[in-house]
Amino acid sequence: MRNQYSDQFKWQVVQQYLYGKVGLKETAHHFGLDYSMVRRWVEQCRQHGPSGLRQTRRHYSPAFKREVLERRWRDGLSIRQTEILFDIRAAGAIGRWERQYHSGGLTALEPKRTGRRPMPQKPPSPPPEPPTDGERSHEELLEELAYLRAENAYLKKLDA
């Protein structure tokens, strides 16, 4: 998911809500946003200050993901509360981690490789079997016979 809103715009929306005279839904409507997005930005800003509005590109280890999920389940936190607590800014990440964990355990939380898959390694093919005399043409047999006769004559000449 690509972040389409600048940090300045988010800060402006949060400031409008915090210091304005209207509620969350009215602020969201004024800026043409969903109120849940505005609520997320406000909570991120309250928890982490203005830097909480910045988009980050972070990769989380499977151990960290498990820690987040266990804390959510143990304390009965909502996804939004868990995102704020652990400063996870990727919307939907925790729900995705839960689905992965329930479907495949801890190994399902491992990062997936992106890009092209490597070509499968083919086992080395055995050398081709020489064709039997019945499979070779008359001309091939005559060529081999001529070669063997010449080789035999050469070897006889060396012995003499």
PDB file of C-alpha atoms in Angstrom:
ATOM      1  CA  MET A   1       0.000   0.000   0.000  1.00  0.00           C
ATOM      2  CA  ARG A   2       1.456   3.358  -0.989  1.00  0.00           C
ATOM      3  CA  ASN A   3       1.241   6.316   1.367  1.00  0.00           C
ATOM      4  CA  GLN A   4      -0.635   9.002  -0.562  1.00  0.00           C
ATOM      5  CA  TYR A   5      -0.665  11.711   2.115  1.00  0.00           C
ATOM      6  CA  SER A   6       2.304  13.885   3.007  1.00  0.00           C
ATOM      7  CA  ASP A   7       3.490  14.246   6.582  1.00  0.00           C
ATOM      8  CA  GLN A   8       2.554  17.941   6.467  1.00  0.00           C
ATOM      9  CA  PHE A   9      -1.002  17.149   5.417  1.00  0.00           C
ATOM     10  CA  LYS A  10      -1.378  14.606   8.214  1.00  0.00           C
ATOM     11  CA  TRP A  11      -0.035  17.131  10.730  1.00  0.00           C
ATOM     12  CA  GLN A  12      -2.502  19.737   9.443  1.00  0.00           C
ATOM     13  CA  VAL A  13      -5.425  17.303   9.863  1.00  0.00           C
ATOM     14  CA  VAL A  14      -4.323  16.351  13.393  1.00  0.00           C
ATOM     15  CA  GLN A  15      -3.883  19.994  14.397  1.00  0.00           C
ATOM     16  CA  GLN A  16      -7.305  20.853  13.009  1.00  0.00           C
ATOM     17  CA  TYR A  17      -8.871  18.089  15.093  1.00  0.00           C
ATOM     18  CA  LEU A  18      -6.938  18.776  18.296  1.00  0.00           C
ATOM     19  CA  TYR A  19      -7.335  22.556  18.322  1.00  0.00           C
ATOM     20  CA  GLY A  20     -10.527  22.971  16.333  1.00  0.00           C
ATOM     21  CA  LYS A  21     -14.062  23.025  17.641  1.00  0.00           C
ATOM     22  CA  VAL A  22     -15.345  20.025  15.673  1.00  0.00           C
ATOM     23  CA  GLY A  23     -15.168  16.303  16.265  1.00  0.00           C
ATOM     24  CA  LEU A  24     -13.365  13.506  14.556  1.00  0.00           C
ATOM     25  CA  LYS A  25     -16.002  12.755  11.922  1.00  0.00           C
ATOM     26  CA  GLU A  26     -16.455  16.412  11.022  1.00  0.00           C
ATOM     27  CA  THR A  27     -12.692  16.885  10.664  1.00  0.00           C
ATOM     28  CA  ALA A  28     -12.471  13.814   8.457  1.00  0.00           C
ATOM     29  CA  HIS A  29     -15.403  15.012   6.337  1.00  0.00           C
ATOM     30  CA  HIS A  30     -13.813  18.464   5.982  1.00  0.00           C
ATOM     31  CA  PHE A  31     -10.660  16.905   4.498  1.00  0.00           C
ATOM     32  CA  GLY A  32     -12.488  14.193   2.548  1.00  0.00           C
ATOM     33  CA  LEU A  33     -11.018  11.363   4.621  1.00  0.00           C
ATOM     34  CA  ASP A  34     -12.351   8.333   6.422  1.00  0.00           C
ATOM     35  CA  TYR A  35     -12.672   9.100  10.116  1.00  0.00           C
ATOM     36  CA  SER A  36     -10.776   5.920  11.104  1.00  0.00           C
ATOM     37  CA  MET A  37      -7.719   7.269   9.278  1.00  0.00           C
ATOM     38  CA  VAL A  38      -7.923  10.558  11.136  1.00  0.00           C
ATOM     39  CA  ARG A  39      -8.370   8.665  14.420  1.00  0.00           C
ATOM     40  CA  ARG A  40      -5.237   6.604  13.627  1.00  0.00           C
ATOM     41  CA  TRP A  41      -3.189   9.723  12.860  1.00  0.00           C
ATOM     42  CA  VAL A  42      -4.343  11.438  16.060  1.00  0.00           C
ATOM     43  CA  GLU A  43      -3.442   8.398  18.182  1.00  0.00           C
ATOM     44  CA  GLN A  44      -0.060   7.999  16.475  1.00  0.00           C
ATOM     45  CA  CYS A  45       0.675  11.665  17.106  1.00  0.00           C
ATOM     46  CA  ARG A  46      -0.393  11.440  20.769  1.00  0.00           C
ATOM     47  CA  GLN A  47       1.752   8.357  21.336  1.00  0.00           C
ATOM     48  CA  HIS A  48       4.866   9.279  19.318  1.00  0.00           C
ATOM     49  CA  GLY A  49       4.623  12.998  18.607  1.00  0.00           C
ATOM     50  CA  PRO A  50       4.776  14.455  15.102  1.00  0.00           C
ATOM     51  CA  SER A  51       7.285  11.776  14.080  1.00  0.00           C
ATOM     52  CA  GLY A  52       4.507   9.222  14.560  1.00  0.00           C
ATOM     53  CA  LEU A  53       2.909  10.545  11.371  1.00  0.00           C
ATOM     54  CA  ARG A  54       5.927   9.698   9.201  1.00  0.00           C
ATOM     55  CA  GLN A  55       5.715   6.638   7.017  1.00  0.00           C
ATOM     56  CA  THR A  56       8.447   4.129   7.694  1.00  0.00           C
ATOM     57  CA  ARG A  57       9.687   1.173   5.688  1.00  0.00           C
ATOM     58  CA  ARG A  58      10.498  -1.404   8.308  1.00  0.00           C
ATOM     59  CA  HIS A  59      10.919  -5.129   8.129  1.00  0.00           C
ATOM     60  CA  TYR A  60       9.892  -7.008  11.218  1.00  0.00           C
ATOM     61  CA  SER A  61      11.424 -10.282  12.366  1.00  0.00           C
ATOM     62  CA  PRO A  62       9.190 -13.281  12.979  1.00  0.00           C
ATOM     63  CA  ALA A  63      10.085 -13.071  16.697  1.00  0.00           C
ATOM     64  CA  PHE A  64       8.905  -9.440  16.851  1.00  0.00           C
ATOM     65  CA  LYS A  65       5.686 -10.311  15.025  1.00  0.00           C
ATOM     66  CA  ARG A  66       5.022 -13.125  17.486  1.00  0.00           C
ATOM     67  CA  GLU A  67       5.701 -10.775  20.420  1.00  0.00           C
ATOM     68  CA  VAL A  68       3.202  -8.252  19.010  1.00  0.00           C
ATOM     69  CA  LEU A  69       0.543 -10.924  18.507  1.00  0.00           C
ATOM     70  CA  GLU A  70       1.042 -12.460  21.947  1.00  0.00           C
ATOM     71  CA  ARG A  71       0.803  -9.050  23.611  1.00  0.00           C
ATOM     72  CA  ARG A  72      -2.384  -8.281  21.674  1.00  0.00           C
ATOM     73  CA  TRP A  73      -3.964 -11.589  22.685  1.00  0.00           C
ATOM     74  CA  ARG A  74      -2.743 -11.507  26.313  1.00  0.00           C
ATOM     75  CA  ASP A  75      -3.898  -7.943  27.005  1.00  0.00           C
ATOM     76  CA  GLY A  76      -7.014  -8.069  24.816  1.00  0.00           C
ATOM     77  CA  LEU A  77      -5.841  -5.100  22.737  1.00  0.00           C
ATOM     78  CA  SER A  78      -7.511  -4.013  19.527  1.00  0.00           C
ATOM     79  CA  ILE A  79      -5.459  -3.988  16.353  1.00  0.00           C
ATOM     80  CA  ARG A  80      -5.347  -0.191  16.432  1.00  0.00           C
ATOM     81  CA  GLN A  81      -4.149  -0.144  20.057  1.00  0.00           C
ATOM     82  CA  THR A  82      -1.460  -2.690  19.218  1.00  0.00           C
ATOM     83  CA  GLU A  83      -0.297  -0.683  16.191  1.00  0.00           C
ATOM     84  CA  ILE A  84       0.017   2.434  18.350  1.00  0.00           C
ATOM     85  CA  LEU A  85       1.785   0.597  21.191  1.00  0.00           C
ATOM     86  CA  PHE A  86       4.411  -0.971  18.923  1.00  0.00           C
ATOM     87  CA  ASP A  87       4.567   1.951  16.449  1.00  0.00           C
ATOM     88  CA  ILE A  88       3.544  -0.205  13.507  1.00  0.00           C
ATOM     89  CA  ARG A  89       2.462   2.207  10.809  1.00  0.00           C
ATOM     90  CA  ALA A  90       1.634  -0.223   8.029  1.00  0.00           C
ATOM     91  CA  ALA A  91      -2.151  -0.407   8.014  1.00  0.00           C
ATOM     92  CA  GLY A  92      -3.420  -3.966   8.146  1.00  0.00           C
ATOM     93  CA  ALA A  93      -0.063  -5.513   9.050  1.00  0.00           C
ATOM     94  CA  ILE A  94      -1.183  -7.021  12.362  1.00  0.00           C
ATOM     95  CA  GLY A  95      -4.328  -8.553  10.888  1.00  0.00           C
ATOM     96  CA  ARG A  96      -2.218 -10.054   8.091  1.00  0.00           C
ATOM     97  CA  TRP A  97       0.268 -11.437  10.652  1.00  0.00           C
ATOM     98  CA  GLU A  98      -2.584 -13.017  12.613  1.00  0.00           C
ATOM     99  CA  ARG A  99      -3.965 -14.748   9.521  1.00  0.00           C
ATOM    100  CA  GLN A 100      -0.509 -15.978   8.578  1.00  0.00           C
ATOM    101  CA  TYR A 101       0.168 -17.240  12.100  1.00  0.00           C
ATOM    102  CA  HIS A 102      -3.152 -19.095  12.322  1.00  0.00           C
ATOM    103  CA  SER A 103      -2.670 -20.685   8.913  1.00  0.00           C
ATOM    104  CA  GLY A 104       0.977 -21.730   9.212  1.00  0.00           C
ATOM    105  CA  GLY A 105       2.432 -20.988  12.654  1.00  0.00           C
ATOM    106  CA  LEU A 106       5.624 -19.067  13.282  1.00  0.00           C
ATOM    107  CA  THR A 107       7.218 -20.108   9.986  1.00  0.00           C
ATOM    108  CA  ALA A 108       4.385 -18.395   8.103  1.00  0.00           C
ATOM    109  CA  LEU A 109       5.613 -15.085   9.577  1.00  0.00           C
ATOM    110  CA  GLU A 110       8.940 -15.396   7.740  1.00  0.00           C
ATOM    111  CA  PRO A 111       9.377 -12.816   4.983  1.00  0.00           C
ATOM    112  CA  LYS A 112       8.413 -14.010   1.551  1.00  0.00           C
ATOM    113  CA  ARG A 113      10.952 -13.844  -1.249  1.00  0.00           C
ATOM    114  CA  THR A 114      10.084 -11.398  -3.959  1.00  0.00           C
ATOM    115  CA  GLY A 115      11.151 -11.433  -7.549  1.00  0.00           C
ATOM    116  CA  ARG A 116      11.712 -14.323  -9.851  1.00  0.00           C
ATOM    117  CA  ARG A 117      12.206 -17.779  -8.494  1.00  0.00           C
ATOM    118  CA  PRO A 118      15.493 -19.443  -9.335  1.00  0.00           C
ATOM    119  CA  MET A 119      15.485 -22.022 -12.058  1.00  0.00           C
ATOM    120  CA  PRO A 120      15.149 -25.525 -10.656  1.00  0.00           C
ATOM    121  CA  GLN A 121      18.369 -27.474 -10.810  1.00  0.00           C
ATOM    122  CA  LYS A 122      18.142 -30.336 -13.270  1.00  0.00           C
ATOM    123  CA  PRO A 123      20.088 -33.444 -12.404  1.00  0.00           C
ATOM    124  CA  PRO A 124      22.922 -34.006 -14.845  1.00  0.00           C
ATOM    125  CA  SER A 125      21.708 -36.112 -17.691  1.00  0.00           C
ATOM    126  CA  PRO A 126      23.582 -39.357 -18.290  1.00  0.00           C
ATOM    127  CA  PRO A 127      25.663 -39.501 -21.457  1.00  0.00           C
ATOM    128  CA  PRO A 128      23.626 -40.688 -24.385  1.00  0.00           C
ATOM    129  CA  GLU A 129      23.792 -44.372 -25.114  1.00  0.00           C
ATOM    130  CA  PRO A 130      25.561 -45.133 -28.357  1.00  0.00           C
ATOM    131  CA  PRO A 131      23.073 -46.313 -30.902  1.00  0.00           C
ATOM    132  CA  THR A 132      22.980 -50.033 -31.546  1.00  0.00           C
ATOM    133  CA  ASP A 133      23.890 -51.382 -34.941  1.00  0.00           C
ATOM    134  CA  GLY A 134      20.207 -51.920 -35.677  1.00  0.00           C
ATOM    135  CA  GLU A 135      19.489 -48.183 -35.107  1.00  0.00           C
ATOM    136  CA  ARG A 136      22.280 -46.843 -37.345  1.00  0.00           C
ATOM    137  CA  SER A 137      21.982 -46.312 -41.056  1.00  0.00           C
ATOM    138  CA  HIS A 138      23.831 -48.387 -43.651  1.00  0.00           C
ATOM    139  CA  GLU A 139      26.054 -45.379 -44.499  1.00  0.00           C
ATOM    140  CA  GLU A 140      27.050 -44.868 -40.826  1.00  0.00           C
ATOM    141  CA  LEU A 141      27.997 -48.520 -40.493  1.00  0.00           C
ATOM    142  CA  LEU A 142      30.093 -48.337 -43.670  1.00  0.00           C
ATOM    143  CA  GLU A 143      31.878 -45.188 -42.400  1.00  0.00           C
ATOM    144  CA  GLU A 144      32.713 -46.885 -39.101  1.00  0.00           C
ATOM    145  CA  LEU A 145      33.938 -50.009 -40.903  1.00  0.00           C
ATOM    146  CA  ALA A 146      36.229 -47.906 -43.111  1.00  0.00           C
ATOM    147  CA  TYR A 147      37.574 -46.065 -40.024  1.00  0.00           C
ATOM    148  CA  LEU A 148      38.242 -49.309 -38.136  1.00  0.00           C
ATOM    149  CA  ARG A 149      39.999 -50.857 -41.179  1.00  0.00           C
ATOM    150  CA  ALA A 150      42.241 -47.786 -41.507  1.00  0.00           C
ATOM    151  CA  GLU A 151      43.031 -47.850 -37.771  1.00  0.00           C
ATOM    152  CA  ASN A 152      43.823 -51.573 -37.941  1.00  0.00           C
ATOM    153  CA  ALA A 153      46.081 -51.098 -40.957  1.00  0.00           C
ATOM    154  CA  TYR A 154      47.945 -48.253 -39.196  1.00  0.00           C
ATOM    155  CA  LEU A 155      48.506 -50.365 -36.062  1.00  0.00           C
ATOM    156  CA  LYS A 156      49.796 -53.298 -38.166  1.00  0.00           C
ATOM    157  CA  LYS A 157      52.244 -50.955 -39.885  1.00  0.00           C
ATOM    158  CA  LEU A 158      53.573 -49.792 -36.500  1.00  0.00           C
ATOM    159  CA  ASP A 159      54.211 -53.380 -35.333  1.00  0.00           C
ATOM    160  CA  ALA A 160      56.089 -54.288 -38.508  1.00  0.00           C
TER     161      ALA A 160
END
